[in-house]
XYZ file of C-alpha atoms in Angstrom:
122
model
C -35.290 -50.372 15.698
C -34.435 -50.939 11.852
C -31.607 -49.714 9.734
C -33.893 -47.413 8.109
C -34.710 -45.772 11.352
C -30.914 -45.285 11.956
C -30.565 -43.736 8.642
C -33.552 -41.492 9.169
C -32.106 -40.289 12.492
C -28.745 -39.557 10.910
C -30.500 -37.688 7.929
C -32.274 -35.569 10.503
C -29.076 -34.758 12.612
C -27.401 -33.818 9.176
C -30.586 -31.642 8.197
C -30.222 -29.870 11.641
C -26.679 -28.972 10.919
C -27.242 -27.049 7.496
C -26.150 -23.467 7.785
C -29.656 -22.207 7.083
C -30.799 -24.149 10.245
C -28.100 -22.578 12.553
C -25.562 -25.244 11.862
C -22.127 -23.862 13.020
C -19.131 -24.497 10.751
C -16.855 -23.796 13.813
C -18.238 -26.571 15.896
C -19.827 -29.179 13.448
C -18.202 -30.982 10.753
C -21.310 -31.636 8.845
C -21.997 -27.968 8.980
C -18.359 -27.076 7.719
C -18.797 -29.342 4.711
C -22.273 -27.851 3.897
C -20.871 -24.344 4.402
C -17.941 -25.072 2.056
C -20.488 -26.411 -0.699
C -20.703 -29.340 -2.962
C -17.122 -29.354 -3.837
C -16.243 -30.199 -0.358
C -18.517 -33.000 0.310
C -18.234 -34.416 -3.170
C -14.506 -34.674 -2.766
C -14.883 -36.522 0.432
C -17.275 -39.124 -1.337
C -14.808 -39.614 -3.956
C -12.086 -40.285 -1.338
C -14.341 -42.606 0.746
C -15.293 -44.420 -2.433
C -11.608 -44.978 -3.279
C -10.951 -46.111 0.413
C -13.969 -48.568 0.209
C -12.492 -50.095 -2.823
C -9.032 -50.437 -1.145
C -10.303 -51.886 1.995
C -12.559 -54.550 -0.082
C -9.452 -55.457 -2.352
C -7.507 -55.724 1.157
C -9.759 -58.379 2.119
C -8.800 -60.566 -0.678
C -5.378 -60.571 0.909
C -6.134 -61.290 4.543
C -7.354 -57.760 5.408
C -9.748 -56.865 8.198
C -13.510 -56.794 7.329
C -13.931 -54.100 10.009
C -11.917 -51.930 7.845
C -14.359 -52.460 4.974
C -17.247 -51.665 7.233
C -15.671 -48.444 8.479
C -15.062 -47.298 4.845
C -18.540 -48.169 3.747
C -20.029 -46.315 6.899
C -17.818 -43.181 5.895
C -19.150 -43.465 2.331
C -22.629 -43.668 3.401
C -22.311 -40.637 5.790
C -20.876 -38.481 3.335
C -23.575 -39.625 0.699
C -26.126 -38.577 3.278
C -24.666 -35.163 3.394
C -25.072 -34.747 -0.358
C -28.541 -36.130 -0.201
C -29.492 -33.502 2.446
C -27.723 -30.689 0.453
C -29.858 -31.441 -2.544
C -33.205 -31.714 -0.603
C -33.239 -35.541 -0.708
C -33.256 -38.281 1.939
C -32.422 -41.844 2.768
C -36.085 -42.650 2.212
C -35.768 -41.550 -1.502
C -32.736 -43.785 -2.043
C -34.872 -46.823 -0.248
C -37.743 -46.136 -2.394
C -35.614 -46.343 -5.671
C -34.075 -49.695 -4.252
C -37.581 -50.964 -3.553
C -38.727 -49.888 -7.029
C -35.850 -52.027 -8.529
C -36.371 -55.020 -6.401
C -37.240 -58.105 -8.265
C -35.903 -56.421 -11.671
C -32.953 -58.050 -13.363
C -29.899 -55.906 -13.086
C -29.202 -56.258 -16.741
C -32.714 -55.501 -17.709
C -32.743 -52.337 -15.473
C -29.511 -51.130 -16.821
C -30.798 -51.776 -20.529
C -33.969 -49.856 -19.685
C -31.975 -46.979 -18.263
C -29.932 -46.764 -21.554
C -33.149 -46.712 -23.684
C -34.651 -43.988 -21.422
C -31.437 -41.912 -21.615
C -31.464 -42.256 -25.415
C -35.185 -41.389 -25.713
C -34.633 -38.229 -23.567
C -31.666 -37.253 -25.483
C -33.630 -37.420 -28.731
C -36.107 -34.998 -27.390
């Protein structure tokens, strides 16, 4: 079993919790977030991102590594909900990471700026 398998299984569970697929907001946290709409799960992503940063900073001062792992898991989980809502999957993110593999981060960022500028000029 790979990490990708775990992400895909979780994505399938999230997909099954969509209100259109019968997900019940009364019994499922995921269905409740999806039922409330983007503001609900996007707010959670912001909260979890902040908690991830705080846990990482705590590690510099003797914090518990498990806390960072837990916060990153929460961040990923809520990000998977957003992906599902917008019709995307972990495979889309993995494909993008693979596309970037071997590319300098500095070069990648510069290329994205050029592409954004070209798009804005059209």
